[in-house]
Coordinates of C-alpha atoms and ligand atoms in Angstrom, one line a residue:
X115 CA 6.0 -2.9 -6.9
X116 CA 5.0 -0.5 -4.2
X117 CA 1.7 1.1 -5.0
X118 CA 0.1 4.1 -3.3
X119 CA -3.5 5.3 -3.6
X120 CA -5.4 8.5 -3.3
X121 CA -4.2 11.5 -1.3
X122 CA -0.9 9.8 -0.3
X123 CA 0.8 12.4 -2.6
X124 CA -0.1 14.9 0.2
X125 CA 1.8 13.1 2.9
X126 CA 3.9 15.5 4.9
X127 CA 1.1 18.0 5.2
X128 CA -2.0 15.8 5.2
X129 CA -3.5 15.3 8.7
X130 CA 0.0 15.1 10.3
X131 CA -1.6 14.1 13.6
X132 CA -2.7 10.9 11.9
X133 CA -0.1 10.3 9.2
X134 CA 3.0 12.1 10.5
X135 CA 5.2 14.5 8.6
X136 CA 7.2 12.1 6.5
X137 CA 6.6 12.8 2.8
X138 CA 5.9 10.1 0.2
X139 CA 9.3 10.9 -1.4
X140 CA 10.9 10.2 1.9
X141 CA 9.0 6.9 2.2
X142 CA 10.1 6.0 -1.3
X143 CA 13.8 6.7 -0.5
X144 CA 13.6 4.6 2.6
X145 CA 11.8 1.8 0.7
X146 CA 14.5 1.8 -2.0
X147 CA 17.2 1.6 0.7
X148 CA 15.5 -1.3 2.5
X149 CA 14.8 -3.2 -0.7
X150 CA 18.4 -2.7 -1.8
X151 CA 19.6 -4.4 1.5
X152 CA 17.7 -7.5 0.2
X153 CA 18.9 -7.2 -3.4
X154 CA 15.4 -6.2 -4.5
X155 CA 14.4 -3.4 -6.9
X156 CA 11.5 -1.2 -6.2
X157 CA 9.0 0.3 -8.6
X158 CA 7.3 2.9 -6.4
X159 CA 4.2 4.7 -7.6
X160 CA 1.2 6.8 -6.5
X161 CA -2.1 7.6 -8.2
X162 CA -5.4 9.2 -7.1
X163 CA -7.3 7.0 -9.6
X164 CA -8.8 3.6 -8.8
X165 CA -8.5 2.2 -12.3
X166 CA -4.9 3.1 -12.6
X167 CA -4.2 1.0 -9.5
X168 CA -6.0 -1.9 -11.2
X169 CA -3.9 -1.4 -14.3
X170 CA -0.7 -1.4 -12.2
X171 CA -1.7 -4.6 -10.4
X172 CA -2.1 -6.2 -13.9
X173 CA 1.3 -4.7 -14.9
X174 CA 3.0 -6.1 -11.8
X175 CA 1.7 -9.5 -12.9
X176 CA 2.9 -9.1 -16.5
X177 CA 6.3 -7.9 -15.3
X178 CA 6.7 -10.9 -13.0
X179 CA 7.0 -8.8 -9.9
X180 CA 8.2 -10.7 -6.8
X181 CA 5.4 -9.0 -4.8
X182 CA 3.1 -6.1 -4.7
X183 CA 3.0 -3.9 -1.6
X184 CA -0.1 -1.7 -1.7
X185 CA -1.4 1.1 0.4
X186 CA -4.8 1.5 -1.4
X187 CA -5.7 4.4 1.0
X188 CA -9.4 5.0 0.9
X189 CA -9.9 2.5 -1.9
X190 CA -9.0 -0.1 0.7
X191 CA -12.5 0.3 2.1
X192 CA -14.5 0.6 -1.1
X193 CA -12.9 -1.1 -4.0
X194 CA -14.1 -4.6 -5.1
X195 CA -12.3 -3.9 -8.4
X196 CA -9.0 -3.8 -6.5
X197 CA -9.9 -7.0 -4.6
X198 CA -10.7 -8.7 -7.9
X199 CA -7.4 -7.5 -9.4
X200 CA -5.4 -8.7 -6.4
X201 CA -7.0 -12.1 -6.7
X202 CA -6.4 -12.3 -10.4
X203 CA -2.6 -11.8 -10.3
X204 CA 0.2 -14.1 -9.4
X205 CA 2.5 -11.9 -7.4
X206 CA 1.6 -12.0 -3.7
X207 CA -0.1 -8.8 -2.4
X208 CA 0.9 -7.3 0.9
X209 CA -1.3 -4.6 2.4
X210 CA 0.2 -1.6 4.2
X211 CA -1.2 1.4 6.1
X212 CA 0.5 4.3 7.9
X213 CA -2.3 4.5 10.5
X214 CA -4.3 1.5 11.9
X215 CA -7.7 1.6 10.2
X216 CA -9.0 -0.8 12.8
X217 CA -8.7 1.8 15.5
X218 CA -10.4 4.6 13.5
X219 CA -13.9 5.2 12.1
X220 CA -16.1 2.1 11.6
X221 CA -16.1 2.6 7.8
X222 CA -12.4 2.0 7.8
X223 CA -12.7 -1.4 9.5
X224 CA -13.5 -3.3 6.3
X225 CA -10.6 -3.9 3.9
X226 CA -11.6 -5.4 0.6
X227 CA -8.1 -5.8 -0.7
X228 CA -7.1 -7.3 2.6
X229 CA -9.2 -10.3 1.6
X230 CA -6.7 -11.1 -1.0
X231 CA -3.6 -9.9 0.9
X232 CA -1.0 -12.3 2.3
X233 CA -0.2 -10.0 5.2
X234 CA -1.0 -6.5 6.5
X235 CA 1.3 -4.1 8.1
X236 CA -0.4 -1.1 9.7
X237 CA -0.2 1.6 12.3
X238 CA 3.5 2.1 12.2
X239 CA 3.9 4.9 9.7
X240 CA 7.0 4.4 7.5
X241 CA 7.9 1.3 9.4
X242 CA 4.7 -0.4 8.0
X243 CA 6.3 -0.1 4.6
X244 CA 9.7 -1.3 5.7
X245 CA 8.2 -4.3 7.5
X246 CA 6.2 -5.1 4.3
X247 CA 9.5 -5.1 2.3
X248 CA 11.0 -7.5 4.9
X249 CA 8.0 -9.8 4.4
X250 CA 8.3 -9.6 0.6
X251 CA 12.0 -10.5 0.8
X252 CA 11.1 -13.6 2.9
X253 CA 8.6 -14.8 0.3
Ligands
DQA471 C1 -4.5 4.8 5.0 C2 -5.8 4.5 5.9 C3 -7.0 4.8 5.1 O1 -8.2 4.5 5.9 C4 -7.1 6.2 4.5 O2 -8.2 6.3 3.7 C5 -5.8 6.6 3.9 C6 -4.6 6.2 4.4 C7 -3.2 4.7 5.9 O3 -2.2 4.6 5.3 O4 -3.3 4.8 7.1 O5 -5.9 7.4 2.9 O6 -4.4 3.9 4.0

């Protein structure tokens, strides 16, 4: 499962100086291609709603997903519910970000879900996702 949180549906036009001009559909296509190289299937989703992300983490567990790659976007920095869900499920969780939150505003330095993530790939745009898929394939 590759899960994307709030405002990532706007990629392509959203703050391109920070996030680039690649759309989420283009990220999805690249992820499907990279996963295919490793014989993995991708279920790629986006929502603006915190509880939906919680439900999808549970669904990944129930489906026996090999891994969950998640860009929780702003919920990274606020959601204890996502942290608890990530802790509650069996599939390993890998955190991704297009930008590097550590080099941005102070309020982005704390990642709740990161406390349950095996690894974090950040600051490389689309490549953050592709590196996360490589890591998932190695698990
Ligand atoms: C983001 C970083 C977050 O701080 C921000 O709220 C986002 C996107 C990223 O991919 O760089 O929405 O997760």
